């Protein structure tokens, strides 16, 4: 299994540009999430999905959109990039919420710089 | 609102000494607690997951305890090695339905093991 994969690894955007961060997992996990990690702020949940076709907002959803058309993929869209969105973005997945299969697996991250 | 705290923020120990990392949380309505390791510039690697019904979990030199009633977890790393140098994060998964899939992270403890 490749686990959780994210592309791109690095991206530089200009203010106002849009882009999509890709996330895919090959473990047949129902639950997928997007986090951002900022110095002094820790990891914060942006959006999450409990299955194909079902998404919901996390703590910091403004400026981001998600969709979940398949179990495997969970892309994160930046609609109009702002310098405040400069961060490291992590995608995570788990088979369930409870029990031993509730273990969350993280991708390697995407470093985004918005100028 | 769930809050997760990790103290100290940084820790430096000589090689061979046992490591004790603390995590506290404010809301005991959790499915599980997970400990992660993060190396600089990398993603998060899951170390241990403790279900809410468990008191402890062990993997090799790692042992994690959970006292849900007092809102505390401790990660013990025996006979530390320089390769254990990393940031250690704990995260709790809420069992409140309205909270969805949310993991709440602590700020992490940065560990340096000196040869």
Short mmCIF file of N, CA and C in Angstrom, two decimals, chain A residues 1-111:
data_model
loop_
_atom_site.label_atom_id
_atom_site.label_comp_id
_atom_site.label_asym_id
_atom_site.label_seq_id
_atom_site.Cartn_x
_atom_site.Cartn_y
_atom_site.Cartn_z
N UNK A 1 0.84 -1.21 0.00
CA UNK A 1 0.00 0.00 0.00
C UNK A 1 0.87 1.25 0.00
N UNK A 2 0.47 2.24 -0.79
CA UNK A 2 1.19 3.51 -0.78
C UNK A 2 0.80 4.34 0.44
N UNK A 3 -0.32 4.02 1.08
CA UNK A 3 -0.77 4.79 2.23
C UNK A 3 -1.50 6.05 1.78
N UNK A 4 -1.19 7.17 2.42
CA UNK A 4 -1.78 8.46 2.08
C UNK A 4 -0.76 9.25 1.28
N UNK A 5 -1.14 9.65 0.09
CA UNK A 5 -0.24 10.42 -0.76
C UNK A 5 -0.80 11.82 -0.99
N UNK A 6 0.10 12.78 -1.10
CA UNK A 6 -0.29 14.17 -1.32
C UNK A 6 0.57 14.77 -2.42
N UNK A 7 -0.06 15.55 -3.27
CA UNK A 7 0.66 16.32 -4.28
C UNK A 7 0.05 17.70 -4.39
N UNK A 8 0.87 18.72 -4.67
CA UNK A 8 2.33 18.68 -4.79
C UNK A 8 2.99 18.69 -3.42
N UNK A 9 4.30 18.56 -3.36
CA UNK A 9 5.02 18.68 -2.10
C UNK A 9 5.25 20.13 -1.73
N UNK A 10 5.48 20.96 -2.74
CA UNK A 10 5.71 22.39 -2.52
C UNK A 10 4.93 23.18 -3.56
N UNK A 11 4.47 24.35 -3.18
CA UNK A 11 3.77 25.21 -4.13
C UNK A 11 3.91 26.65 -3.71
N UNK A 12 4.18 27.52 -4.69
CA UNK A 12 4.19 28.95 -4.45
C UNK A 12 3.06 29.56 -5.27
N UNK A 13 2.22 30.35 -4.63
CA UNK A 13 1.10 31.00 -5.29
C UNK A 13 1.17 32.51 -5.10
N UNK A 14 0.55 33.21 -6.01
CA UNK A 14 0.36 34.65 -5.82
C UNK A 14 -1.02 34.88 -5.22
N UNK A 15 -1.16 35.94 -4.46
CA UNK A 15 -2.46 36.29 -3.88
C UNK A 15 -3.53 36.33 -4.96
N UNK A 16 -4.64 35.66 -4.68
CA UNK A 16 -5.76 35.64 -5.60
C UNK A 16 -5.80 34.42 -6.51
N UNK A 17 -4.69 33.71 -6.64
CA UNK A 17 -4.69 32.51 -7.47
C UNK A 17 -5.45 31.39 -6.76
N UNK A 18 -5.92 30.44 -7.56
CA UNK A 18 -6.58 29.27 -6.99
C UNK A 18 -5.76 28.03 -7.31
N UNK A 19 -5.94 27.02 -6.49
CA UNK A 19 -5.27 25.75 -6.76
C UNK A 19 -5.94 24.63 -5.97
N UNK A 20 -5.61 23.40 -6.36
CA UNK A 20 -6.14 22.22 -5.68
C UNK A 20 -5.01 21.39 -5.14
N UNK A 21 -5.08 21.07 -3.86
CA UNK A 21 -4.15 20.14 -3.23
C UNK A 21 -4.78 18.75 -3.31
N UNK A 22 -3.99 17.81 -3.82
CA UNK A 22 -4.51 16.47 -4.01
C UNK A 22 -4.17 15.57 -2.83
N UNK A 23 -5.10 14.69 -2.49
CA UNK A 23 -4.89 13.68 -1.45
C UNK A 23 -5.55 12.40 -1.91
N UNK A 24 -4.84 11.30 -1.77
CA UNK A 24 -5.40 9.99 -2.12
C UNK A 24 -4.91 8.95 -1.12
N UNK A 25 -5.78 7.96 -0.86
CA UNK A 25 -5.38 6.83 -0.01
C UNK A 25 -5.88 5.54 -0.65
N UNK A 26 -5.09 4.48 -0.44
CA UNK A 26 -5.41 3.20 -1.06
C UNK A 26 -5.72 2.14 -0.01
N UNK A 27 -6.20 2.58 1.16
CA UNK A 27 -6.46 1.66 2.26
C UNK A 27 -7.95 1.44 2.49
N UNK A 28 -8.78 1.94 1.57
CA UNK A 28 -10.23 1.80 1.68
C UNK A 28 -10.77 2.44 2.96
N UNK A 29 -10.17 3.57 3.33
CA UNK A 29 -10.60 4.27 4.54
C UNK A 29 -11.81 5.15 4.25
N UNK A 30 -12.77 5.12 5.17
CA UNK A 30 -13.96 5.94 5.01
C UNK A 30 -13.71 7.40 5.43
N UNK A 31 -12.91 7.57 6.48
CA UNK A 31 -12.74 8.89 7.08
C UNK A 31 -11.49 9.57 6.53
N UNK A 32 -11.65 10.79 6.03
CA UNK A 32 -10.52 11.56 5.54
C UNK A 32 -10.64 12.99 6.04
N UNK A 33 -9.49 13.62 6.27
CA UNK A 33 -9.48 14.96 6.86
C UNK A 33 -8.34 15.78 6.26
N UNK A 34 -8.52 17.08 6.31
CA UNK A 34 -7.46 18.02 5.96
C UNK A 34 -7.14 18.88 7.18
N UNK A 35 -5.83 19.02 7.46
CA UNK A 35 -5.35 19.86 8.55
C UNK A 35 -4.34 20.86 7.99
N UNK A 36 -4.20 21.96 8.68
CA UNK A 36 -3.09 22.85 8.43
C UNK A 36 -2.27 22.97 9.71
N UNK A 37 -0.96 23.10 9.52
CA UNK A 37 -0.06 23.20 10.67
C UNK A 37 0.72 24.49 10.58
N UNK A 38 0.58 25.31 11.59
CA UNK A 38 1.24 26.61 11.65
C UNK A 38 2.01 26.73 12.95
N UNK A 39 3.18 27.38 12.92
CA UNK A 39 3.97 27.56 14.14
C UNK A 39 3.15 28.26 15.22
N UNK A 40 3.16 27.69 16.41
CA UNK A 40 2.44 28.30 17.53
C UNK A 40 0.95 28.03 17.55
N UNK A 41 0.42 27.45 16.46
CA UNK A 41 -1.03 27.19 16.38
C UNK A 41 -1.33 25.69 16.38
N UNK A 42 -0.32 24.89 16.16
CA UNK A 42 -0.53 23.46 16.12
C UNK A 42 -1.27 23.04 14.86
N UNK A 43 -1.86 21.86 14.92
CA UNK A 43 -2.63 21.31 13.80
C UNK A 43 -4.10 21.67 13.98
N UNK A 44 -4.70 22.21 12.93
CA UNK A 44 -6.11 22.58 12.99
C UNK A 44 -6.87 21.95 11.84
N UNK A 45 -8.06 21.48 12.13
CA UNK A 45 -8.88 20.78 11.15
C UNK A 45 -9.57 21.77 10.22
N UNK A 46 -9.43 21.54 8.91
CA UNK A 46 -10.04 22.42 7.92
C UNK A 46 -11.40 21.86 7.49
N UNK A 47 -11.39 20.67 6.91
CA UNK A 47 -12.60 19.96 6.47
C UNK A 47 -12.38 18.47 6.70
N UNK A 48 -13.49 17.75 6.78
CA UNK A 48 -13.38 16.31 6.89
C UNK A 48 -14.52 15.63 6.14
N UNK A 49 -14.35 14.33 5.94
CA UNK A 49 -15.36 13.55 5.22
C UNK A 49 -15.51 12.19 5.90
N UNK A 50 -16.75 11.76 6.07
CA UNK A 50 -17.00 10.45 6.69
C UNK A 50 -17.37 9.39 5.67
N UNK A 51 -17.25 9.74 4.40
CA UNK A 51 -17.51 8.79 3.34
C UNK A 51 -17.74 9.52 2.03
N UNK A 52 -17.75 8.78 0.94
CA UNK A 52 -17.95 9.39 -0.38
C UNK A 52 -19.27 10.15 -0.40
N UNK A 53 -19.18 11.38 -0.87
CA UNK A 53 -20.37 12.23 -0.98
C UNK A 53 -20.73 13.00 0.27
N UNK A 54 -19.96 12.80 1.36
CA UNK A 54 -20.28 13.45 2.63
C UNK A 54 -19.06 14.22 3.13
N UNK A 55 -19.23 15.54 3.27
CA UNK A 55 -18.16 16.37 3.81
C UNK A 55 -18.73 17.32 4.84
N UNK A 56 -17.86 17.85 5.68
CA UNK A 56 -18.29 18.80 6.70
C UNK A 56 -17.12 19.70 7.08
N UNK A 57 -17.44 20.82 7.70
CA UNK A 57 -16.44 21.81 8.06
C UNK A 57 -15.77 21.48 9.38
N UNK A 58 -14.50 21.87 9.46
CA UNK A 58 -13.76 21.77 10.71
C UNK A 58 -13.66 23.11 11.38
N UNK A 59 -12.53 23.35 12.02
CA UNK A 59 -12.33 24.59 12.78
C UNK A 59 -12.10 25.81 11.90
N UNK A 60 -11.35 25.63 10.80
CA UNK A 60 -10.91 26.76 9.98
C UNK A 60 -11.25 26.55 8.52
N UNK A 61 -12.52 26.48 8.15
CA UNK A 61 -12.90 26.14 6.78
C UNK A 61 -12.90 27.29 5.78
N UNK A 62 -12.87 28.53 6.27
CA UNK A 62 -13.03 29.67 5.36
C UNK A 62 -11.90 29.76 4.35
N UNK A 63 -12.28 29.90 3.07
CA UNK A 63 -11.31 30.01 1.99
C UNK A 63 -10.96 28.69 1.34
N UNK A 64 -11.58 27.62 1.84
CA UNK A 64 -11.29 26.27 1.32
C UNK A 64 -12.59 25.53 0.96
N UNK A 65 -12.50 24.74 -0.11
CA UNK A 65 -13.60 23.86 -0.46
C UNK A 65 -13.10 22.43 -0.60
N UNK A 66 -13.97 21.47 -0.33
CA UNK A 66 -13.62 20.07 -0.54
C UNK A 66 -14.78 19.36 -1.20
N UNK A 67 -14.47 18.21 -1.77
CA UNK A 67 -15.49 17.30 -2.31
C UNK A 67 -14.96 15.89 -2.14
N UNK A 68 -15.86 14.93 -2.15
CA UNK A 68 -15.45 13.52 -1.98
C UNK A 68 -16.31 12.69 -2.92
N UNK A 69 -15.85 12.59 -4.15
CA UNK A 69 -16.62 11.84 -5.15
C UNK A 69 -16.28 10.35 -5.11
N UNK A 70 -15.11 9.99 -4.60
CA UNK A 70 -14.71 8.59 -4.46
C UNK A 70 -14.19 8.34 -3.06
N UNK A 71 -14.11 7.10 -2.66
CA UNK A 71 -13.54 6.77 -1.36
C UNK A 71 -12.06 7.14 -1.29
N UNK A 72 -11.37 7.03 -2.44
CA UNK A 72 -9.91 7.18 -2.44
C UNK A 72 -9.44 8.63 -2.38
N UNK A 73 -10.17 9.56 -2.97
CA UNK A 73 -9.65 10.91 -3.18
C UNK A 73 -10.40 11.95 -2.38
N UNK A 74 -9.63 12.94 -1.90
CA UNK A 74 -10.22 14.01 -1.09
C UNK A 74 -9.44 15.29 -1.37
N UNK A 75 -9.72 15.96 -2.49
CA UNK A 75 -8.97 17.18 -2.84
C UNK A 75 -9.42 18.39 -2.04
N UNK A 76 -8.47 19.27 -1.79
CA UNK A 76 -8.72 20.53 -1.07
C UNK A 76 -8.47 21.68 -2.04
N UNK A 77 -9.48 22.54 -2.22
CA UNK A 77 -9.38 23.65 -3.15
C UNK A 77 -9.24 24.97 -2.41
N UNK A 78 -8.23 25.73 -2.81
CA UNK A 78 -8.11 27.11 -2.34
C UNK A 78 -8.75 27.99 -3.40
N UNK A 79 -9.74 28.75 -3.01
CA UNK A 79 -10.54 29.46 -3.99
C UNK A 79 -9.84 30.72 -4.49
N UNK A 80 -9.26 31.50 -3.59
CA UNK A 80 -8.55 32.73 -3.91
C UNK A 80 -7.48 32.89 -2.83
N UNK A 81 -6.27 32.45 -3.15
CA UNK A 81 -5.23 32.33 -2.13
C UNK A 81 -4.90 33.66 -1.47
N UNK A 82 -4.67 33.60 -0.16
CA UNK A 82 -4.29 34.76 0.63
C UNK A 82 -3.02 34.43 1.41
N UNK A 83 -2.19 35.43 1.74
CA UNK A 83 -0.96 35.16 2.51
C UNK A 83 -1.23 34.40 3.81
N UNK A 84 -2.41 34.59 4.41
CA UNK A 84 -2.75 33.88 5.65
C UNK A 84 -2.90 32.38 5.45
N UNK A 85 -2.95 31.95 4.19
CA UNK A 85 -3.06 30.52 3.91
C UNK A 85 -1.69 29.86 3.71
N UNK A 86 -0.64 30.63 3.87
CA UNK A 86 0.70 30.06 3.88
C UNK A 86 0.80 29.11 5.06
N UNK A 87 1.10 27.85 4.78
CA UNK A 87 1.06 26.85 5.83
C UNK A 87 1.57 25.52 5.28
N UNK A 88 1.61 24.53 6.14
CA UNK A 88 1.83 23.15 5.72
C UNK A 88 0.50 22.41 5.87
N UNK A 89 0.09 21.76 4.80
CA UNK A 89 -1.21 21.11 4.77
C UNK A 89 -1.03 19.59 4.81
N UNK A 90 -1.76 18.97 5.72
CA UNK A 90 -1.70 17.52 5.86
C UNK A 90 -3.08 16.90 5.61
N UNK A 91 -3.07 15.82 4.88
CA UNK A 91 -4.25 15.00 4.69
C UNK A 91 -4.11 13.76 5.57
N UNK A 92 -5.21 13.29 6.13
CA UNK A 92 -5.17 12.12 7.00
C UNK A 92 -6.38 11.24 6.72
N UNK A 93 -6.24 9.95 7.02
CA UNK A 93 -7.37 9.04 6.83
C UNK A 93 -7.38 7.99 7.93
N UNK A 94 -8.57 7.43 8.16
CA UNK A 94 -8.70 6.30 9.08
C UNK A 94 -9.87 5.44 8.62
N UNK A 95 -9.85 4.16 9.03
CA UNK A 95 -10.91 3.25 8.62
C UNK A 95 -12.20 3.56 9.34
N UNK A 96 -12.07 3.88 10.62
CA UNK A 96 -13.26 4.21 11.40
C UNK A 96 -12.88 5.23 12.45
N UNK A 97 -13.83 5.58 13.31
CA UNK A 97 -13.56 6.51 14.40
C UNK A 97 -13.19 5.78 15.68
N UNK A 98 -13.68 4.54 15.80
CA UNK A 98 -13.52 3.84 17.06
C UNK A 98 -12.61 2.63 16.93
N UNK A 99 -12.22 2.14 18.07
CA UNK A 99 -11.46 0.90 18.11
C UNK A 99 -10.07 1.04 17.53
N UNK A 100 -9.42 -0.08 17.37
CA UNK A 100 -8.05 -0.08 16.84
C UNK A 100 -8.01 0.45 15.41
N UNK A 101 -9.10 0.32 14.68
CA UNK A 101 -9.12 0.82 13.31
C UNK A 101 -9.37 2.32 13.24
N UNK A 102 -9.35 2.97 14.40
CA UNK A 102 -9.48 4.43 14.43
C UNK A 102 -8.16 5.14 14.26
N UNK A 103 -7.08 4.40 14.07
CA UNK A 103 -5.76 5.01 13.89
C UNK A 103 -5.76 5.90 12.66
N UNK A 104 -5.30 7.13 12.86
CA UNK A 104 -5.20 8.08 11.74
C UNK A 104 -3.83 7.98 11.09
N UNK A 105 -3.83 7.94 9.77
CA UNK A 105 -2.60 7.92 8.99
C UNK A 105 -2.49 9.23 8.22
N UNK A 106 -1.30 9.80 8.28
CA UNK A 106 -1.08 11.10 7.68
C UNK A 106 -0.24 10.99 6.41
N UNK A 107 -0.52 11.90 5.48
CA UNK A 107 0.32 12.05 4.30
C UNK A 107 1.56 12.85 4.64
N UNK A 108 2.49 13.01 3.69
CA UNK A 108 3.75 13.71 3.94
C UNK A 108 3.63 15.22 3.97
N UNK A 109 2.50 15.76 3.55
CA UNK A 109 2.28 17.20 3.64
C UNK A 109 2.57 17.94 2.35
N UNK A 110 1.92 19.10 2.22
CA UNK A 110 2.17 20.04 1.12
C UNK A 110 2.53 21.39 1.74
N UNK A 111 3.70 21.91 1.38
CA UNK A 111 4.12 23.22 1.88
C UNK A 111 3.67 24.28 0.89
#
